[in-house]
Amino acid sequence: FFIVSQQYMTYNHNGVTRDYIFYQPSGLNAGAPLVFVTHGYSSSAQNIMNYSGFNLLALQNQFAVCYPQGTKDNWNNNFWNVGYLFTSGSNIDDVDFLISLAQELQSNYNLSNENTFLTGMSNGAELSYLIACEAPGIFKAYASVAGTIFPNGLPNNSCNGIPSPIFEIHGENDNVTLF
């Protein structure tokens, strides 16, 4: 029997207060890995934490996990700003938000800046691809679940990132983001 406890926290990024959930198993060694898990469109940090089971994985494998929260679009849905046409008016910089938050957590909790990883579901997976293209080297590897890359979200519509390890999971029955 164990109790999973996580902290509900805020981080001010570019004048915007952003929410995230942070879980660190007790007794975690200095320099432990850090994994970011990003939610899909209209979902939340709480939902992806409950759905993914990463707190148990973190406990079993001794790493910290962060579930950042996207911002609200015009329809009050949580989203990551990855280049959707219907959110083209957004000036939220989610790439810099995750980079800044990763550096903050690495510093504050003595976590590894070499072994920081990013995974996401759907819109969160699309954020993984965007960060791999725009800020290679910040995260060591990426895992995309049911996501794609949106060229119109990239500068000059191209990915100029350095080669990065990417694990892609996608199903043929996905009728939202096509395989």
PDB file of C-alpha atoms in Angstrom:
ATOM      1  CA  PHE A   1       0.000   0.000   0.000  1.00  0.00           C
ATOM      2  CA  PHE A   2       1.336   3.417  -0.909  1.00  0.00           C
ATOM      3  CA  ILE A   3      -0.019   6.926  -1.151  1.00  0.00           C
ATOM      4  CA  VAL A   4       0.646   8.897  -4.309  1.00  0.00           C
ATOM      5  CA  SER A   5       0.887  12.573  -3.597  1.00  0.00           C
ATOM      6  CA  GLN A   6       1.487  15.247  -6.109  1.00  0.00           C
ATOM      7  CA  GLN A   7       1.777  18.992  -5.864  1.00  0.00           C
ATOM      8  CA  TYR A   8      -0.513  21.367  -7.740  1.00  0.00           C
ATOM      9  CA  MET A   9       1.688  24.303  -8.620  1.00  0.00           C
ATOM     10  CA  THR A  10       1.831  27.496 -10.653  1.00  0.00           C
ATOM     11  CA  TYR A  11       4.614  29.005 -12.720  1.00  0.00           C
ATOM     12  CA  ASN A  12       4.673  32.538 -14.100  1.00  0.00           C
ATOM     13  CA  HIS A  13       5.756  32.458 -17.720  1.00  0.00           C
ATOM     14  CA  ASN A  14       5.864  35.650 -19.800  1.00  0.00           C
ATOM     15  CA  GLY A  15       3.403  37.320 -17.438  1.00  0.00           C
ATOM     16  CA  VAL A  16       0.909  34.437 -17.588  1.00  0.00           C
ATOM     17  CA  THR A  17       0.294  32.238 -14.551  1.00  0.00           C
ATOM     18  CA  ARG A  18       0.471  28.646 -15.744  1.00  0.00           C
ATOM     19  CA  ASP A  19      -0.616  25.553 -13.815  1.00  0.00           C
ATOM     20  CA  TYR A  20       1.107  22.188 -13.594  1.00  0.00           C
ATOM     21  CA  ILE A  21       1.116  19.088 -11.449  1.00  0.00           C
ATOM     22  CA  PHE A  22       4.437  17.791 -10.166  1.00  0.00           C
ATOM     23  CA  TYR A  23       5.094  14.359  -8.683  1.00  0.00           C
ATOM     24  CA  GLN A  24       8.370  13.299  -7.137  1.00  0.00           C
ATOM     25  CA  PRO A  25       8.607   9.964  -5.331  1.00  0.00           C
ATOM     26  CA  SER A  26       9.958  10.320  -1.807  1.00  0.00           C
ATOM     27  CA  GLY A  27      13.638   9.568  -1.497  1.00  0.00           C
ATOM     28  CA  LEU A  28      14.372  10.369  -5.139  1.00  0.00           C
ATOM     29  CA  ASN A  29      18.126  10.568  -5.768  1.00  0.00           C
ATOM     30  CA  ALA A  30      19.819  13.757  -6.914  1.00  0.00           C
ATOM     31  CA  GLY A  31      20.128  13.876 -10.683  1.00  0.00           C
ATOM     32  CA  ALA A  32      17.071  11.669 -11.229  1.00  0.00           C
ATOM     33  CA  PRO A  33      15.331  11.843 -14.625  1.00  0.00           C
ATOM     34  CA  LEU A  34      12.382  14.151 -15.296  1.00  0.00           C
ATOM     35  CA  VAL A  35       9.487  13.246 -17.601  1.00  0.00           C
ATOM     36  CA  PHE A  36       6.926  15.726 -18.934  1.00  0.00           C
ATOM     37  CA  VAL A  37       3.492  14.340 -19.881  1.00  0.00           C
ATOM     38  CA  THR A  38       1.267  16.683 -21.922  1.00  0.00           C
ATOM     39  CA  HIS A  39      -2.497  16.347 -22.341  1.00  0.00           C
ATOM     40  CA  GLY A  40      -4.586  16.411 -25.499  1.00  0.00           C
ATOM     41  CA  TYR A  41      -6.862  19.134 -26.841  1.00  0.00           C
ATOM     42  CA  SER A  42      -9.704  19.965 -24.412  1.00  0.00           C
ATOM     43  CA  SER A  43      -8.201  17.695 -21.743  1.00  0.00           C
ATOM     44  CA  SER A  44      -6.166  18.685 -18.683  1.00  0.00           C
ATOM     45  CA  ALA A  45      -3.088  17.975 -16.627  1.00  0.00           C
ATOM     46  CA  GLN A  46      -5.297  16.188 -14.091  1.00  0.00           C
ATOM     47  CA  ASN A  47      -6.878  13.986 -16.765  1.00  0.00           C
ATOM     48  CA  ILE A  48      -3.594  12.913 -18.356  1.00  0.00           C
ATOM     49  CA  MET A  49      -2.129  12.232 -14.915  1.00  0.00           C
ATOM     50  CA  ASN A  50      -5.089   9.981 -14.047  1.00  0.00           C
ATOM     51  CA  TYR A  51      -5.172   8.329 -17.488  1.00  0.00           C
ATOM     52  CA  SER A  52      -1.471   7.728 -18.094  1.00  0.00           C
ATOM     53  CA  GLY A  53      -0.395   5.996 -14.891  1.00  0.00           C
ATOM     54  CA  PHE A  54       2.911   7.868 -14.889  1.00  0.00           C
ATOM     55  CA  ASN A  55       2.934   8.449 -11.119  1.00  0.00           C
ATOM     56  CA  LEU A  56       3.137   4.701 -10.533  1.00  0.00           C
ATOM     57  CA  LEU A  57       5.830   4.384 -13.235  1.00  0.00           C
ATOM     58  CA  ALA A  58       7.757   7.228 -11.582  1.00  0.00           C
ATOM     59  CA  LEU A  59       7.545   5.512  -8.211  1.00  0.00           C
ATOM     60  CA  GLN A  60       8.630   2.144  -9.628  1.00  0.00           C
ATOM     61  CA  ASN A  61      11.456   3.571 -11.743  1.00  0.00           C
ATOM     62  CA  GLN A  62      12.554   6.536  -9.608  1.00  0.00           C
ATOM     63  CA  PHE A  63      11.978   9.611 -11.742  1.00  0.00           C
ATOM     64  CA  ALA A  64      10.019  12.841 -11.329  1.00  0.00           C
ATOM     65  CA  VAL A  65       7.058  13.653 -13.541  1.00  0.00           C
ATOM     66  CA  CYS A  66       5.471  16.949 -14.557  1.00  0.00           C
ATOM     67  CA  TYR A  67       2.006  17.389 -16.054  1.00  0.00           C
ATOM     68  CA  PRO A  68       1.808  20.925 -17.458  1.00  0.00           C
ATOM     69  CA  GLN A  69      -1.560  22.545 -18.202  1.00  0.00           C
ATOM     70  CA  GLY A  70      -2.313  24.154 -21.560  1.00  0.00           C
ATOM     71  CA  THR A  71      -4.107  27.483 -21.852  1.00  0.00           C
ATOM     72  CA  LYS A  72      -7.725  28.131 -22.891  1.00  0.00           C
ATOM     73  CA  ASP A  73      -8.728  28.804 -26.488  1.00  0.00           C
ATOM     74  CA  ASN A  74     -11.697  30.947 -27.607  1.00  0.00           C
ATOM     75  CA  TRP A  75     -14.069  28.031 -26.871  1.00  0.00           C
ATOM     76  CA  ASN A  76     -12.679  27.569 -23.337  1.00  0.00           C
ATOM     77  CA  ASN A  77     -10.877  24.348 -24.278  1.00  0.00           C
ATOM     78  CA  ASN A  78      -7.376  23.619 -22.975  1.00  0.00           C
ATOM     79  CA  PHE A  79      -4.852  23.465 -25.798  1.00  0.00           C
ATOM     80  CA  TRP A  80      -1.196  23.644 -26.724  1.00  0.00           C
ATOM     81  CA  ASN A  81      -0.297  26.285 -29.305  1.00  0.00           C
ATOM     82  CA  VAL A  82       1.088  24.066 -32.078  1.00  0.00           C
ATOM     83  CA  GLY A  83      -0.222  25.771 -35.223  1.00  0.00           C
ATOM     84  CA  TYR A  84      -3.900  24.873 -35.450  1.00  0.00           C
ATOM     85  CA  LEU A  85      -5.625  27.263 -37.833  1.00  0.00           C
ATOM     86  CA  PHE A  86      -8.453  27.858 -35.337  1.00  0.00           C
ATOM     87  CA  THR A  87      -5.953  29.064 -32.687  1.00  0.00           C
ATOM     88  CA  SER A  88      -3.807  31.130 -35.067  1.00  0.00           C
ATOM     89  CA  GLY A  89      -4.501  34.297 -33.057  1.00  0.00           C
ATOM     90  CA  SER A  90      -2.846  32.904 -29.934  1.00  0.00           C
ATOM     91  CA  ASN A  91       0.479  34.400 -28.870  1.00  0.00           C
ATOM     92  CA  ILE A  92       1.108  31.797 -26.145  1.00  0.00           C
ATOM     93  CA  ASP A  93       4.621  30.342 -26.440  1.00  0.00           C
ATOM     94  CA  ASP A  94       4.191  26.802 -25.130  1.00  0.00           C
ATOM     95  CA  VAL A  95       7.603  25.741 -26.423  1.00  0.00           C
ATOM     96  CA  ASP A  96       9.349  28.298 -24.236  1.00  0.00           C
ATOM     97  CA  PHE A  97       6.958  27.534 -21.362  1.00  0.00           C
ATOM     98  CA  LEU A  98       7.995  23.857 -21.267  1.00  0.00           C
ATOM     99  CA  ILE A  99      11.689  24.693 -21.694  1.00  0.00           C
ATOM    100  CA  SER A 100      11.570  27.257 -18.878  1.00  0.00           C
ATOM    101  CA  LEU A 101       9.568  24.986 -16.603  1.00  0.00           C
ATOM    102  CA  ALA A 102      11.966  22.083 -17.252  1.00  0.00           C
ATOM    103  CA  GLN A 103      14.939  24.245 -16.306  1.00  0.00           C
ATOM    104  CA  GLU A 104      13.130  25.498 -13.196  1.00  0.00           C
ATOM    105  CA  LEU A 105      12.270  21.968 -12.015  1.00  0.00           C
ATOM    106  CA  GLN A 106      15.755  20.660 -12.783  1.00  0.00           C
ATOM    107  CA  SER A 107      17.246  23.442 -10.683  1.00  0.00           C
ATOM    108  CA  ASN A 108      14.746  23.483  -7.795  1.00  0.00           C
ATOM    109  CA  TYR A 109      14.580  19.705  -7.338  1.00  0.00           C
ATOM    110  CA  ASN A 110      18.130  18.766  -8.375  1.00  0.00           C
ATOM    111  CA  LEU A 111      16.890  16.732 -11.352  1.00  0.00           C
ATOM    112  CA  SER A 112      18.898  15.693 -14.399  1.00  0.00           C
ATOM    113  CA  ASN A 113      19.219  18.209 -17.214  1.00  0.00           C
ATOM    114  CA  GLU A 114      20.623  15.387 -19.360  1.00  0.00           C
ATOM    115  CA  ASN A 115      17.748  12.950 -18.807  1.00  0.00           C
ATOM    116  CA  THR A 116      14.630  15.042 -19.283  1.00  0.00           C
ATOM    117  CA  PHE A 117      11.991  13.547 -21.575  1.00  0.00           C
ATOM    118  CA  LEU A 118       8.731  14.658 -23.177  1.00  0.00           C
ATOM    119  CA  THR A 119       5.674  12.607 -24.042  1.00  0.00           C
ATOM    120  CA  GLY A 120       2.190  13.665 -24.961  1.00  0.00           C
ATOM    121  CA  MET A 121      -1.202  12.557 -26.160  1.00  0.00           C
ATOM    122  CA  SER A 122      -2.793  14.010 -29.313  1.00  0.00           C
ATOM    123  CA  ASN A 123      -2.349  17.820 -29.059  1.00  0.00           C
ATOM    124  CA  GLY A 124       0.307  17.146 -26.400  1.00  0.00           C
ATOM    125  CA  ALA A 125       2.060  14.794 -28.842  1.00  0.00           C
ATOM    126  CA  GLU A 126       1.989  17.577 -31.427  1.00  0.00           C
ATOM    127  CA  LEU A 127       3.694  19.822 -28.871  1.00  0.00           C
ATOM    128  CA  SER A 128       6.386  17.140 -28.504  1.00  0.00           C
ATOM    129  CA  TYR A 129       7.102  17.288 -32.228  1.00  0.00           C
ATOM    130  CA  LEU A 130       7.117  21.085 -32.222  1.00  0.00           C
ATOM    131  CA  ILE A 131       9.644  21.222 -29.374  1.00  0.00           C
ATOM    132  CA  ALA A 132      11.815  18.575 -31.057  1.00  0.00           C
ATOM    133  CA  CYS A 133      11.930  20.840 -34.134  1.00  0.00           C
ATOM    134  CA  GLU A 134      12.253  24.241 -32.449  1.00  0.00           C
ATOM    135  CA  ALA A 135      14.369  23.442 -29.403  1.00  0.00           C
ATOM    136  CA  PRO A 136      16.366  20.270 -30.007  1.00  0.00           C
ATOM    137  CA  GLY A 137      18.579  19.174 -27.168  1.00  0.00           C
ATOM    138  CA  ILE A 138      16.385  20.419 -24.316  1.00  0.00           C
ATOM    139  CA  PHE A 139      14.634  17.056 -24.029  1.00  0.00           C
ATOM    140  CA  LYS A 140      16.632  13.871 -24.590  1.00  0.00           C
ATOM    141  CA  ALA A 141      13.851  11.936 -26.345  1.00  0.00           C
ATOM    142  CA  TYR A 142      10.178  12.231 -27.257  1.00  0.00           C
ATOM    143  CA  ALA A 143       7.198   9.890 -27.309  1.00  0.00           C
ATOM    144  CA  SER A 144       4.192  10.924 -29.363  1.00  0.00           C
ATOM    145  CA  VAL A 145       0.843   9.189 -28.828  1.00  0.00           C
ATOM    146  CA  ALA A 146      -1.781   9.856 -31.521  1.00  0.00           C
ATOM    147  CA  GLY A 147      -0.225  13.113 -32.686  1.00  0.00           C
ATOM    148  CA  THR A 148       1.182  14.634 -35.836  1.00  0.00           C
ATOM    149  CA  ILE A 149       3.372  17.544 -36.830  1.00  0.00           C
ATOM    150  CA  PHE A 150       1.705  20.738 -38.025  1.00  0.00           C
ATOM    151  CA  PRO A 151       3.986  22.447 -40.558  1.00  0.00           C
ATOM    152  CA  ASN A 152       2.110  25.754 -40.204  1.00  0.00           C
ATOM    153  CA  GLY A 153       3.127  25.799 -36.541  1.00  0.00           C
ATOM    154  CA  LEU A 154       6.815  25.707 -37.496  1.00  0.00           C
ATOM    155  CA  PRO A 155       8.951  28.677 -38.547  1.00  0.00           C
ATOM    156  CA  ASN A 156       9.159  28.645 -42.363  1.00  0.00           C
ATOM    157  CA  ASN A 157       6.977  25.489 -42.366  1.00  0.00           C
ATOM    158  CA  SER A 158       9.946  23.183 -41.844  1.00  0.00           C
ATOM    159  CA  CYS A 159      11.585  21.218 -39.071  1.00  0.00           C
ATOM    160  CA  ASN A 160      15.253  22.085 -38.808  1.00  0.00           C
ATOM    161  CA  GLY A 161      15.896  20.275 -35.539  1.00  0.00           C
ATOM    162  CA  ILE A 162      18.813  17.980 -34.969  1.00  0.00           C
ATOM    163  CA  PRO A 163      17.928  14.283 -35.137  1.00  0.00           C
ATOM    164  CA  SER A 164      16.263  13.234 -31.888  1.00  0.00           C
ATOM    165  CA  PRO A 165      14.964   9.897 -30.654  1.00  0.00           C
ATOM    166  CA  ILE A 166      11.194   9.813 -31.203  1.00  0.00           C
ATOM    167  CA  PHE A 167       8.846   6.974 -30.332  1.00  0.00           C
ATOM    168  CA  GLU A 168       5.557   7.222 -32.250  1.00  0.00           C
ATOM    169  CA  ILE A 169       2.383   5.411 -31.227  1.00  0.00           C
ATOM    170  CA  HIS A 170      -0.620   5.745 -33.473  1.00  0.00           C
ATOM    171  CA  GLY A 171      -3.637   3.643 -34.364  1.00  0.00           C
ATOM    172  CA  GLU A 172      -5.368   3.193 -37.679  1.00  0.00           C
ATOM    173  CA  ASN A 173      -8.797   3.693 -36.062  1.00  0.00           C
ATOM    174  CA  ASP A 174      -7.983   7.264 -34.956  1.00  0.00           C
ATOM    175  CA  ASN A 175     -10.488   9.442 -36.803  1.00  0.00           C
ATOM    176  CA  VAL A 176      -9.272  12.727 -35.290  1.00  0.00           C
ATOM    177  CA  THR A 177      -5.560  12.691 -36.121  1.00  0.00           C
ATOM    178  CA  LEU A 178      -5.048  10.474 -39.107  1.00  0.00           C
ATOM    179  CA  PHE A 179      -2.336   7.808 -39.168  1.00  0.00           C
TER     180      PHE A 179
END
